[in-house]
Amino acid sequence: MNTAHGTWTIASAAEAAQARTAAARLTATAGASPAGRARFLTAVTGRLRQCLAQGGAWDLRLSAHHTGTGADGHIEVTVREAGRSPGGRPPWRLTLACPDPVRTDSPGPEPAQGPAPVRADAPDPTGLDGTDMAEALLAADEDTAELLDRLDAQEGLVRFHRDELHQTNQGVLALHAELDAAALAQRDLLTAERAARAAADNARRLLTFLADASDAVTASLDPEDILRRLPGLLVPRYARRADLWLFDDDPAPHHGHRPAAAVVAARTGRPQHAAPHAGDLPGVDDLPPSALTPAAPLLCVPLLGPRPLGVLILTSPGPRFDPDEAVMLVELARRTGIALDNARRYAQQRDTAEALQRAQLTDLPTTPQLRLAARYLPATRGLNIGGDWYDAFPQPDGSLLAVIGDVTGHGLRAAVMMGQLRTALRAYAVEGDSPAGILTRLHRLLRHQQPDVYATAVLARFRPGDPTVVWAAAGHPPAVTRTPDGTVRVLDTKPGIMLGVPLPHVYQDHRVRLAPGSTLLLYTDGLVERRDQGIDAGVGRLTRAMAALSPTELEQDLDAAAESLLTPMLHDSGREDDVCLLLCRTSPDRPSSPGTPHRGAEPG
């Protein structure tokens, strides 16, 4: 290891400056970096200032160390108080690494020849004069300039990186803004989707309710039933209260104590909304609040058919009517008006048909050898009345013809056709034809004059003193007989085709012997037919009901026997069709003189 060193005793600022200059030259010669030199010299200068501030004399030792050829060296400076022994307080020490070897022959402190210290008043051991001092200061300025250049370059890099960081921050902020905007848009879309789903669910709910409520009000043909059902459908979900104001047959109804909005709705035929606030309901006019209920919003909807039928008055279940629900309520009122008009028309037609039907039912004759009892019950469901009839009348030869029949179809037309068939049948019977001959002529009449009308019928002829009954049937349910001992028999001989079927047909007469005190039952299909059962099951029930009749009742009160027969047959029936029956009871004895006619008993 090669070492070069020098020592300075410093007691004044000039001596400190000389020592600092020597250190600057040495570090420059050693090839230390400008930044390293600046840090090294700044630290040395700072230490020298501290020494001067403390006063006294200080020894500064500057040494350069070279570890070998081609290896790095370093410069070391130590400062201790002059005159102190090496064993005292440790000196201040600072080291600067030098990449270039420190040459021993370079200008600077000469190698120490001994431990003698350099005196302050002795000649300058570094050989520095004024020129050297100036050069040292210029060299220090050069170092400072180079350091400032490097600082400028670093500042440029810092500005570049700052700008780059700013741009990055701006990009990040822009990205965050875009992400926030996307999140907001997604949130808006989600909110809109939820609102759309809620609106769709609400619309589906209202449409489902409208369909169910419409089915409920149109399922009945009874006006009173419709009026009972409607408020129960609306309260309390869609109205706190539902009132119906019906005009009946008055074309200009008096308003009485009705809300003004209901009167306006009746006059204009438009829905009216009365409340302290505007309703903004589609297709509904706004009016001031009702004087009868000033705080409660009212929705008054006219019930319209071919003419105004009434007004539906609804009180809001809350502070206001929902617009979507109001649209549904107006539509339900429209459908209710149609259903109510249909029900009233049906009731009128039904009453007319039933009146016509009953007017054409004949008085039942009776003779000592034959007693008759009949029942006619109109259908209670639907417009299914007007096609069934019974008849019984004496013939010119003294015989009695019992008839029961059923015209296809219902209502007024069926009742009218039934009357025409009854009249034609009586006309043909006067000519003395047998039951089969009468049916054949009726069949030909319908084929040629009423090709779209069909009917079924059974005719039975009773002759005085003759136990044999001649009968013929055209597509009709079989007659049933009961003997005095209670034996029941179904006359199940295959009948002819229905009257009016577009085929030529000749009907056949059949005979059955009835002992005195026997009963023959003629009836229409409404007595035995059910939707969920075939006609054979109904005929089986009928035979059991016939067998269960009391002999005393049959003998003494044939009308009561007819009622007793109807009770078990119709107790579970909805009466969707007319029911007609004719009981013919032969007497135990057979007087020859005819009796006086009497009218058949009506339903009890």
Coordinates of C-alpha atoms in Angstrom, one line a residue:
M1 CA 0.0 0.0 0.0
N2 CA 1.3 3.5 -1.0
T3 CA 0.5 6.5 1.2
A4 CA 0.9 10.2 0.8
H5 CA -0.1 12.7 3.5
G6 CA 0.4 16.1 4.9
T7 CA -0.6 17.9 8.1
W8 CA -1.8 21.5 8.7
T9 CA -2.2 23.4 11.9
I10 CA -5.2 25.7 11.7
A11 CA -5.9 28.5 13.9
S12 CA -7.2 31.1 11.5
A13 CA -9.5 31.4 8.5
A14 CA -6.6 31.8 6.1
E15 CA -5.1 28.6 7.3
A16 CA -8.4 26.9 7.0
A17 CA -8.7 28.1 3.5
Q18 CA -5.2 26.9 2.6
A19 CA -6.0 23.4 4.0
R20 CA -9.3 23.3 2.2
T21 CA -7.6 24.3 -1.1
A22 CA -5.0 21.6 -0.6
A23 CA -7.8 19.1 -0.1
A24 CA -9.6 20.3 -3.3
R25 CA -6.4 19.9 -5.4
L26 CA -5.8 16.5 -4.0
T27 CA -9.3 15.2 -4.7
A28 CA -9.2 16.7 -8.2
T29 CA -5.8 15.0 -8.9
A30 CA -7.2 11.7 -7.5
G31 CA -10.0 11.7 -10.1
A32 CA -12.9 11.8 -7.7
S33 CA -16.3 12.6 -9.1
P34 CA -17.5 16.2 -8.9
A35 CA -20.4 15.3 -6.7
G36 CA -18.1 13.2 -4.5
R37 CA -15.6 16.1 -4.3
A38 CA -18.4 18.6 -3.6
R39 CA -19.8 16.5 -0.8
F40 CA -16.3 15.8 0.6
L41 CA -15.1 19.4 0.5
T42 CA -18.4 20.7 1.9
A43 CA -18.1 18.4 4.8
V44 CA -14.4 19.4 5.4
T45 CA -15.3 23.1 5.2
G46 CA -18.1 22.7 7.6
R47 CA -15.8 20.9 10.1
L48 CA -13.2 23.6 9.8
R49 CA -15.8 26.3 10.6
Q50 CA -16.8 24.4 13.7
C51 CA -13.1 24.3 14.7
L52 CA -12.7 28.0 14.1
A53 CA -15.9 28.7 16.1
Q54 CA -14.6 26.7 19.0
G55 CA -11.2 28.5 18.9
G56 CA -7.7 27.1 19.6
A57 CA -5.4 25.3 17.2
W58 CA -6.4 22.2 15.2
D59 CA -4.5 19.7 13.3
L60 CA -5.8 18.6 9.9
R61 CA -4.2 15.6 8.4
L62 CA -4.8 14.8 4.7
S63 CA -3.7 11.5 3.4
A64 CA -4.0 9.6 0.1
H65 CA -4.0 5.8 0.1
H66 CA -3.3 3.6 -2.9
T67 CA -3.9 -0.1 -2.4
G68 CA -2.0 -1.3 -5.5
T69 CA -1.6 -1.1 -9.3
G70 CA -4.9 -0.8 -11.1
A71 CA -6.9 -0.8 -7.8
D72 CA -9.1 2.0 -6.3
G73 CA -7.7 4.3 -3.6
H74 CA -9.2 6.7 -1.2
I75 CA -8.5 10.1 0.4
E76 CA -8.9 10.4 4.1
V77 CA -9.0 13.6 6.2
T78 CA -8.8 13.7 10.0
V79 CA -9.2 16.7 12.3
R80 CA -8.2 16.8 16.0
E81 CA -7.3 19.4 18.5
A82 CA -3.6 20.4 18.3
G83 CA -1.4 19.1 21.1
R84 CA -3.7 16.3 22.2
S85 CA -2.3 12.9 22.6
P86 CA -3.5 10.2 20.2
G87 CA -5.1 8.4 23.1
G88 CA -7.5 11.2 23.9
R89 CA -10.9 12.0 22.3
P90 CA -11.1 10.3 18.8
P91 CA -10.5 12.7 15.9
W92 CA -13.1 13.7 13.2
R93 CA -12.6 11.5 10.2
L94 CA -13.9 11.6 6.6
T95 CA -13.0 9.3 3.6
L96 CA -13.5 9.8 -0.1
A97 CA -13.2 6.9 -2.5
C98 CA -11.2 7.7 -5.7
P99 CA -11.5 5.5 -8.8
D100 CA -8.1 6.5 -10.1
P101 CA -4.9 5.5 -8.3
V102 CA -3.4 8.2 -6.2
R103 CA 0.0 9.0 -7.6
T104 CA 2.7 9.7 -5.0
D105 CA 4.5 12.0 -7.4
S106 CA 1.4 14.2 -8.0
P107 CA 1.4 17.8 -6.8
G108 CA 0.1 18.0 -3.3
P109 CA 1.4 17.3 0.1
E110 CA 4.7 15.7 0.2
P111 CA 5.0 12.4 2.0
A112 CA 5.7 12.8 5.6
Q113 CA 9.3 12.4 6.7
G114 CA 8.6 12.4 10.3
P115 CA 6.1 13.2 13.0
A116 CA 7.1 16.8 13.2
P117 CA 3.9 19.0 12.8
V118 CA 3.7 21.9 10.5
R119 CA 3.8 25.2 12.3
A120 CA 1.4 27.9 11.4
D121 CA 4.1 30.6 11.0
A122 CA 6.3 28.4 8.9
P123 CA 6.4 28.5 5.2
D124 CA 3.3 26.9 3.6
P125 CA 4.1 23.2 3.4
T126 CA 1.8 22.9 0.3
G127 CA 3.7 25.6 -1.5
L128 CA 0.5 27.5 -2.3
D129 CA 0.9 31.1 -3.2
G130 CA -1.8 33.6 -4.3
T131 CA -1.8 32.3 -7.9
D132 CA -2.4 28.9 -6.6
M133 CA -5.2 30.1 -4.4
A134 CA -6.9 31.8 -7.4
E135 CA -6.5 28.7 -9.5
A136 CA -8.0 26.6 -6.7
L137 CA -11.0 29.0 -6.5
L138 CA -11.5 28.8 -10.3
A139 CA -11.2 25.1 -10.1
A140 CA -13.8 25.1 -7.3
D141 CA -16.1 27.2 -9.6
E142 CA -15.5 24.7 -12.4
D143 CA -16.6 21.9 -10.1
T144 CA -19.6 24.0 -9.0
A145 CA -20.5 24.7 -12.7
E146 CA -20.2 21.0 -13.5
L147 CA -22.3 20.1 -10.5
L148 CA -24.8 22.8 -11.5
D149 CA -24.9 21.3 -15.0
R150 CA -25.6 17.9 -13.6
L151 CA -28.2 19.4 -11.3
D152 CA -29.8 21.1 -14.4
A153 CA -29.8 17.7 -16.2
Q154 CA -31.4 16.1 -13.1
E155 CA -33.9 18.8 -12.9
G156 CA -34.7 18.3 -16.6
L157 CA -35.2 14.6 -15.9
V158 CA -37.3 15.4 -12.9
R159 CA -39.4 17.8 -15.0
F160 CA -39.8 15.2 -17.7
H161 CA -40.8 12.5 -15.2
R162 CA -43.1 15.0 -13.5
D163 CA -44.7 15.8 -16.8
E164 CA -44.9 12.2 -17.6
L165 CA -46.4 11.5 -14.1
H166 CA -48.8 14.3 -14.6
Q167 CA -49.9 12.9 -18.0
T168 CA -50.2 9.5 -16.4
N169 CA -52.3 11.0 -13.6
Q170 CA -54.4 12.8 -16.1
G171 CA -54.9 9.5 -17.9
V172 CA -55.7 7.8 -14.7
L173 CA -58.1 10.5 -13.8
A174 CA -59.7 10.3 -17.2
L175 CA -59.9 6.5 -16.9
H176 CA -61.5 6.9 -13.5
A177 CA -64.0 9.5 -14.9
E178 CA -64.8 7.0 -17.8
L179 CA -65.2 4.2 -15.3
D180 CA -67.4 6.4 -13.1
A181 CA -69.5 7.4 -16.1
A182 CA -69.7 3.8 -17.2
A183 CA -70.7 2.8 -13.7
L184 CA -73.3 5.6 -13.6
A185 CA -74.6 4.5 -17.0
Q186 CA -74.8 0.9 -15.9
R187 CA -76.6 2.0 -12.7
D188 CA -79.0 4.0 -14.8
L189 CA -79.6 1.1 -17.1
L190 CA -80.1 -1.2 -14.1
T191 CA -82.6 1.2 -12.6
A192 CA -84.4 1.5 -15.9
E193 CA -84.4 -2.3 -16.3
R194 CA -85.8 -2.6 -12.8
A195 CA -88.4 0.0 -13.5
A196 CA -89.3 -1.7 -16.8
R197 CA -89.6 -5.1 -15.0
A198 CA -91.8 -3.5 -12.3
A199 CA -94.0 -1.9 -15.0
A200 CA -94.2 -5.2 -16.9
D201 CA -95.1 -7.1 -13.7
N202 CA -97.7 -4.4 -12.8
A203 CA -99.2 -4.6 -16.3
R204 CA -99.2 -8.4 -16.2
R205 CA -100.9 -8.3 -12.8
L206 CA -103.5 -5.8 -14.0
L207 CA -104.2 -7.8 -17.2
T208 CA -104.5 -11.0 -15.2
F209 CA -106.9 -9.4 -12.8
L210 CA -108.9 -7.9 -15.7
A211 CA -109.2 -11.3 -17.4
D212 CA -110.3 -13.0 -14.1
A213 CA -112.7 -10.2 -13.2
S214 CA -114.1 -10.2 -16.8
D215 CA -114.7 -14.0 -16.6
A216 CA -116.4 -13.5 -13.2
V217 CA -118.9 -10.9 -14.4
T218 CA -119.6 -12.5 -17.8
A219 CA -119.9 -16.0 -16.5
S220 CA -123.4 -15.2 -15.1
L221 CA -126.5 -14.4 -17.0
D222 CA -128.2 -13.1 -13.8
P223 CA -128.1 -9.3 -13.6
E224 CA -128.4 -9.4 -9.8
D225 CA -125.5 -11.9 -9.6
I226 CA -123.3 -9.6 -11.7
L227 CA -124.1 -6.6 -9.5
R228 CA -123.2 -8.6 -6.4
R229 CA -119.9 -9.9 -7.8
L230 CA -118.4 -6.6 -9.0
P231 CA -117.9 -4.7 -5.7
G232 CA -116.3 -7.8 -4.2
L233 CA -113.8 -7.9 -7.0
L234 CA -112.7 -4.3 -6.5
V235 CA -112.7 -3.7 -2.7
P236 CA -110.3 -3.2 -1.0
R237 CA -107.4 -3.6 -3.5
Y238 CA -108.6 -1.1 -6.2
A239 CA -111.2 0.9 -4.3
R240 CA -112.1 1.7 -0.7
R241 CA -115.7 1.6 -1.7
A242 CA -117.6 0.6 -4.9
D243 CA -121.2 1.8 -5.5
L244 CA -123.4 1.1 -8.5
W245 CA -126.0 3.6 -9.7
L246 CA -128.4 1.8 -12.1
F247 CA -130.8 3.6 -14.4
D248 CA -133.1 0.6 -14.9
D249 CA -135.6 1.5 -17.6
D250 CA -135.5 5.3 -17.0
P251 CA -133.8 6.9 -20.1
A252 CA -133.2 10.1 -18.1
P253 CA -132.3 9.1 -14.6
H254 CA -132.7 11.6 -11.7
H255 CA -129.4 12.2 -9.9
G256 CA -130.9 12.5 -6.4
H257 CA -128.0 12.5 -3.9
R258 CA -125.5 11.3 -6.3
P259 CA -122.0 12.8 -6.7
A260 CA -121.8 15.5 -9.3
A261 CA -119.1 13.5 -11.2
A262 CA -121.5 10.5 -11.4
V263 CA -124.2 12.8 -12.9
V264 CA -121.7 14.1 -15.5
A265 CA -120.5 10.6 -16.4
A266 CA -124.2 9.6 -16.9
R267 CA -124.8 12.5 -19.1
T268 CA -121.6 12.5 -21.2
G269 CA -120.8 8.8 -21.2
R270 CA -117.2 9.6 -20.3
P271 CA -115.3 8.6 -17.1
Q272 CA -115.0 11.4 -14.6
H273 CA -112.4 12.0 -11.8
A274 CA -113.3 14.2 -8.9
A275 CA -110.6 15.2 -6.4
P276 CA -108.8 18.2 -4.9
H277 CA -105.9 17.5 -7.3
A278 CA -105.7 16.7 -11.0
G279 CA -105.8 12.9 -11.6
D280 CA -103.9 12.9 -14.9
L281 CA -105.7 9.6 -15.7
P282 CA -105.8 8.5 -19.4
G283 CA -109.1 9.1 -21.0
V284 CA -110.7 10.5 -17.8
D285 CA -111.9 14.1 -17.3
D286 CA -111.0 16.0 -14.1
L287 CA -113.6 17.7 -12.0
P288 CA -113.6 19.6 -8.7
P289 CA -113.9 17.4 -5.5
S290 CA -117.3 16.0 -4.7
A291 CA -119.3 17.9 -2.1
L292 CA -120.3 14.6 -0.6
T293 CA -116.8 13.3 -0.1
P294 CA -114.5 16.4 -0.6
A295 CA -111.3 14.7 0.7
A296 CA -111.7 11.3 -1.1
P297 CA -110.9 11.1 -4.8
L298 CA -113.8 9.6 -6.9
L299 CA -113.7 7.7 -10.2
C300 CA -117.1 7.6 -11.9
V301 CA -117.2 5.3 -14.9
P302 CA -120.4 4.9 -17.0
L303 CA -121.7 1.3 -17.6
L304 CA -122.6 1.4 -21.3
G305 CA -124.6 -1.0 -23.5
P306 CA -126.6 0.0 -26.5
R307 CA -127.9 2.6 -24.1
P308 CA -126.5 3.9 -20.7
L309 CA -127.1 1.4 -18.0
G310 CA -125.7 3.1 -14.9
V311 CA -122.5 4.4 -13.3
L312 CA -119.8 2.7 -11.3
I313 CA -118.7 5.0 -8.5
L314 CA -115.3 4.1 -7.0
T315 CA -113.7 5.7 -4.0
S316 CA -109.9 5.7 -4.1
P317 CA -108.1 3.3 -1.7
G318 CA -105.4 5.8 -1.2
P319 CA -104.6 9.5 -1.7
R320 CA -105.0 9.1 -5.5
F321 CA -105.8 6.7 -8.3
D322 CA -103.0 4.9 -10.1
P323 CA -103.1 5.7 -13.8
D324 CA -102.5 2.1 -14.9
E325 CA -105.2 0.9 -12.5
A326 CA -107.6 3.5 -13.7
V327 CA -107.2 2.3 -17.3
M328 CA -108.0 -1.2 -16.1
L329 CA -111.0 -0.1 -14.1
V330 CA -112.5 1.8 -17.1
E331 CA -112.0 -1.3 -19.2
L332 CA -113.6 -3.6 -16.6
A333 CA -116.6 -1.2 -16.3
R334 CA -117.0 -1.3 -20.1
R335 CA -117.0 -5.1 -20.0
T336 CA -119.4 -5.1 -17.1
G337 CA -121.8 -2.9 -19.0
I338 CA -121.8 -5.4 -21.9
A339 CA -122.3 -8.3 -19.5
L340 CA -125.1 -6.6 -17.8
D341 CA -126.8 -5.7 -21.0
N342 CA -126.4 -9.3 -22.2
A343 CA -127.8 -10.6 -18.9
R344 CA -130.9 -8.4 -19.2
R345 CA -131.5 -9.3 -22.8
Y346 CA -131.2 -12.9 -21.8
A347 CA -133.6 -12.5 -19.0
Q348 CA -136.1 -10.8 -21.3
Q349 CA -135.8 -13.5 -23.9
R350 CA -136.0 -16.2 -21.3
D351 CA -139.1 -14.8 -19.7
T352 CA -140.7 -14.4 -23.1
A353 CA -139.8 -17.9 -24.2
E354 CA -141.0 -19.4 -20.9
A355 CA -144.3 -17.5 -21.1
L356 CA -144.8 -18.7 -24.7
Q357 CA -143.9 -22.2 -23.7
R358 CA -146.3 -22.4 -20.8
A359 CA -149.0 -20.8 -22.9
Q360 CA -148.8 -23.6 -25.3
L361 CA -148.9 -26.4 -22.7
T362 CA -152.4 -28.0 -22.9
D363 CA -155.0 -28.9 -20.4
L364 CA -154.7 -32.6 -19.6
P365 CA -157.9 -34.6 -20.2
T366 CA -158.8 -37.6 -18.1
T367 CA -161.1 -40.5 -18.3
P368 CA -162.2 -43.0 -15.8
Q369 CA -159.7 -45.6 -17.2
L370 CA -156.7 -43.2 -17.5
R371 CA -155.4 -40.5 -15.2
L372 CA -152.6 -38.1 -16.3
A373 CA -150.1 -35.9 -14.5
A374 CA -147.4 -33.7 -16.1
R375 CA -144.5 -31.5 -15.1
Y376 CA -142.6 -28.9 -17.0
L377 CA -139.5 -27.3 -15.5
P378 CA -137.6 -24.6 -17.5
A379 CA -133.8 -24.7 -17.4
T380 CA -132.2 -22.5 -14.7
R381 CA -128.8 -22.2 -16.4
G382 CA -128.4 -20.5 -19.8
L383 CA -131.1 -19.7 -22.4
N384 CA -132.1 -23.4 -22.7
I385 CA -135.9 -23.2 -22.5
G386 CA -138.5 -23.4 -25.2
G387 CA -138.0 -26.8 -26.8
D388 CA -139.7 -29.4 -24.6
W389 CA -143.5 -30.0 -24.6
Y390 CA -146.1 -32.5 -23.6
D391 CA -149.6 -33.0 -24.9
A392 CA -152.6 -35.3 -24.5
F393 CA -155.9 -35.1 -26.4
P394 CA -158.8 -37.4 -27.3
Q395 CA -159.3 -38.8 -30.8
P396 CA -162.5 -39.0 -32.7
D397 CA -162.6 -42.8 -32.3
G398 CA -162.6 -42.4 -28.5
S399 CA -158.9 -43.2 -28.0
L400 CA -156.5 -40.8 -26.2
L401 CA -153.1 -39.8 -27.6
A402 CA -150.3 -38.9 -25.1
V403 CA -147.3 -37.0 -26.6
I404 CA -144.0 -35.8 -25.3
G405 CA -141.3 -34.2 -27.5
D406 CA -138.2 -32.0 -27.7
V407 CA -137.3 -29.5 -30.4
T408 CA -133.5 -29.0 -30.9
G409 CA -132.3 -25.5 -30.0
H410 CA -133.5 -23.1 -27.4
G411 CA -135.1 -19.8 -26.8
L412 CA -137.9 -18.2 -28.7
R413 CA -137.3 -19.9 -32.0
A414 CA -137.5 -23.3 -30.3
A415 CA -140.7 -22.4 -28.5
V416 CA -142.3 -21.2 -31.8
M417 CA -141.2 -24.4 -33.6
M418 CA -142.6 -26.5 -30.8
G419 CA -145.9 -24.8 -31.2
Q420 CA -145.9 -25.4 -34.9
L421 CA -145.1 -29.1 -34.4
R422 CA -147.8 -29.5 -31.7
T423 CA -150.4 -28.0 -34.0
A424 CA -149.3 -30.2 -37.0
L425 CA -149.3 -33.3 -34.8
R426 CA -152.9 -32.6 -33.7
A427 CA -154.0 -32.0 -37.2
Y428 CA -152.5 -35.3 -38.5
A429 CA -153.9 -37.2 -35.5
V430 CA -157.5 -36.1 -36.3
E431 CA -157.2 -38.0 -39.6
G432 CA -156.9 -41.3 -37.6
D433 CA -153.3 -42.1 -38.3
S434 CA -151.4 -44.4 -35.9
P435 CA -148.6 -43.0 -33.8
A436 CA -146.0 -44.2 -36.4
G437 CA -148.0 -42.7 -39.3
I438 CA -148.2 -39.3 -37.5
L439 CA -144.5 -39.3 -36.9
T440 CA -143.8 -40.2 -40.5
R441 CA -145.9 -37.2 -41.7
L442 CA -144.2 -34.9 -39.2
H443 CA -140.8 -36.1 -40.4
R444 CA -141.7 -35.3 -44.0
L445 CA -143.0 -31.9 -43.0
L446 CA -139.8 -30.9 -41.3
R447 CA -137.6 -32.2 -44.1
H448 CA -139.3 -30.1 -46.7
Q449 CA -140.4 -27.0 -44.8
Q450 CA -138.0 -26.7 -41.9
P451 CA -134.8 -28.4 -43.1
D452 CA -132.7 -27.0 -40.2
V453 CA -135.1 -28.0 -37.4
Y454 CA -134.9 -31.4 -35.7
A455 CA -137.0 -32.9 -33.0
T456 CA -137.6 -36.1 -30.9
A457 CA -140.9 -37.4 -29.8
V458 CA -142.8 -40.3 -28.3
L459 CA -146.5 -41.0 -29.0
A460 CA -148.7 -43.5 -27.1
R461 CA -152.3 -44.3 -27.9
F462 CA -154.7 -45.6 -25.2
R463 CA -158.0 -47.1 -26.3
P464 CA -160.9 -47.6 -23.9
G465 CA -161.2 -51.1 -22.7
D466 CA -158.0 -52.2 -24.5
P467 CA -155.0 -53.0 -22.3
T468 CA -152.6 -52.8 -25.3
V469 CA -150.9 -49.4 -25.8
V470 CA -149.6 -48.6 -29.3
W471 CA -146.6 -46.4 -29.3
A472 CA -143.9 -45.1 -31.6
A473 CA -140.7 -43.1 -31.0
A474 CA -138.5 -40.8 -33.1
G475 CA -135.0 -40.6 -31.5
H476 CA -136.4 -40.1 -28.1
P477 CA -135.4 -41.5 -24.7
P478 CA -137.2 -44.8 -24.0
A479 CA -140.5 -44.8 -22.1
V480 CA -140.7 -46.6 -18.7
T481 CA -143.6 -48.7 -17.4
R482 CA -144.4 -49.9 -13.9
T483 CA -146.9 -52.7 -13.1
P484 CA -149.1 -52.8 -10.1
D485 CA -146.7 -55.1 -8.3
G486 CA -143.9 -52.6 -8.7
T487 CA -142.0 -54.2 -11.6
V488 CA -140.3 -51.5 -13.7
R489 CA -139.6 -52.0 -17.4
V490 CA -137.8 -49.9 -20.0
L491 CA -139.3 -49.9 -23.5
D492 CA -135.9 -50.0 -25.1
T493 CA -137.0 -51.0 -28.6
K494 CA -134.8 -49.1 -30.9
P495 CA -136.6 -45.9 -31.9
G496 CA -136.7 -44.3 -35.4
I497 CA -134.4 -41.5 -36.4
M498 CA -134.9 -37.9 -35.2
L499 CA -137.7 -35.9 -36.9
G500 CA -136.3 -33.7 -39.7
V501 CA -133.1 -35.6 -40.4
P502 CA -132.5 -35.3 -44.2
L503 CA -133.2 -39.0 -44.9
P504 CA -136.5 -40.6 -45.9
H505 CA -137.8 -42.8 -43.1
V506 CA -141.0 -44.7 -42.2
Y507 CA -141.6 -45.1 -38.4
Q508 CA -142.9 -48.3 -36.9
D509 CA -145.6 -48.9 -34.3
H510 CA -144.8 -50.9 -31.2
R511 CA -147.2 -52.4 -28.6
V512 CA -147.0 -53.0 -24.9
R513 CA -149.7 -54.5 -22.7
L514 CA -150.5 -52.6 -19.5
A515 CA -152.4 -54.3 -16.8
P516 CA -155.0 -52.3 -14.9
G517 CA -153.3 -50.1 -12.3
S518 CA -150.0 -49.8 -14.4
T519 CA -148.2 -46.6 -15.0
L520 CA -146.5 -45.4 -18.2
L521 CA -143.8 -42.6 -18.0
L522 CA -142.9 -40.4 -20.9
Y523 CA -140.1 -37.8 -20.4
T524 CA -137.5 -35.6 -22.1
D525 CA -133.7 -36.0 -21.9
G526 CA -133.4 -33.1 -19.4
L527 CA -134.6 -35.5 -16.7
V528 CA -131.9 -38.2 -17.2
E529 CA -129.0 -36.6 -19.0
R530 CA -126.0 -35.0 -17.3
R531 CA -122.7 -33.5 -18.6
D532 CA -120.6 -36.1 -16.7
Q533 CA -122.9 -39.1 -17.3
G534 CA -124.4 -40.9 -20.3
I535 CA -128.1 -41.2 -20.8
D536 CA -128.0 -44.9 -19.9
A537 CA -126.9 -44.1 -16.4
G538 CA -129.7 -41.6 -16.1
V539 CA -132.3 -44.1 -17.3
G540 CA -131.0 -46.5 -14.7
R541 CA -131.5 -43.9 -12.0
L542 CA -135.0 -43.2 -13.3
T543 CA -136.1 -46.9 -13.1
R544 CA -134.9 -47.0 -9.5
A545 CA -136.9 -43.9 -8.8
M546 CA -140.0 -45.4 -10.4
A547 CA -139.7 -48.5 -8.4
A548 CA -139.4 -46.5 -5.2
L549 CA -142.7 -44.6 -5.8
S550 CA -145.4 -45.4 -3.2
P551 CA -148.4 -47.5 -4.6
T552 CA -150.8 -45.4 -2.5
E553 CA -149.4 -42.2 -3.9
L554 CA -149.7 -43.5 -7.5
E555 CA -153.3 -44.6 -6.8
Q556 CA -154.5 -41.5 -4.9
D557 CA -152.4 -38.5 -6.0
L558 CA -150.6 -38.8 -9.3
D559 CA -149.4 -35.2 -9.1
A560 CA -147.6 -35.9 -5.8
A561 CA -146.1 -39.0 -7.4
A562 CA -144.7 -36.8 -10.2
E563 CA -143.1 -34.5 -7.6
S564 CA -141.7 -37.6 -5.8
L565 CA -140.2 -38.7 -9.1
L566 CA -138.6 -35.4 -9.8
T567 CA -136.9 -34.9 -6.4
P568 CA -134.3 -37.8 -6.6
M569 CA -133.7 -37.1 -10.3
L570 CA -133.0 -33.4 -10.0
H571 CA -131.5 -32.8 -6.6
D572 CA -127.9 -32.8 -8.0
S573 CA -128.7 -31.3 -11.3
G574 CA -127.9 -27.7 -12.4
R575 CA -130.9 -27.9 -14.7
E576 CA -129.1 -26.9 -17.9
D577 CA -132.0 -28.1 -20.0
D578 CA -135.8 -28.2 -19.8
V579 CA -137.4 -31.1 -18.0
C580 CA -140.7 -32.4 -19.1
L581 CA -142.5 -35.6 -18.0
L582 CA -146.0 -37.1 -18.4
L583 CA -147.3 -39.9 -16.1
C584 CA -150.2 -42.0 -17.5
R585 CA -151.9 -44.2 -14.9
T586 CA -154.5 -46.8 -15.9
S587 CA -157.3 -47.5 -13.5
P588 CA -158.1 -50.9 -12.1
D589 CA -161.6 -50.7 -13.6
R590 CA -162.5 -49.4 -17.0
P591 CA -165.8 -47.4 -17.2
S592 CA -166.7 -46.5 -20.8
S593 CA -167.9 -42.9 -20.2
P594 CA -165.3 -40.1 -20.6
G595 CA -164.6 -37.7 -17.8
T596 CA -164.2 -33.9 -17.8
P597 CA -160.8 -32.4 -18.7
H598 CA -158.6 -30.7 -16.1
R599 CA -155.3 -28.7 -16.4
G600 CA -152.1 -30.6 -15.7
A601 CA -150.5 -29.7 -12.4
E602 CA -147.6 -27.2 -12.5
P603 CA -144.4 -27.7 -10.5
G604 CA -144.9 -27.5 -6.8

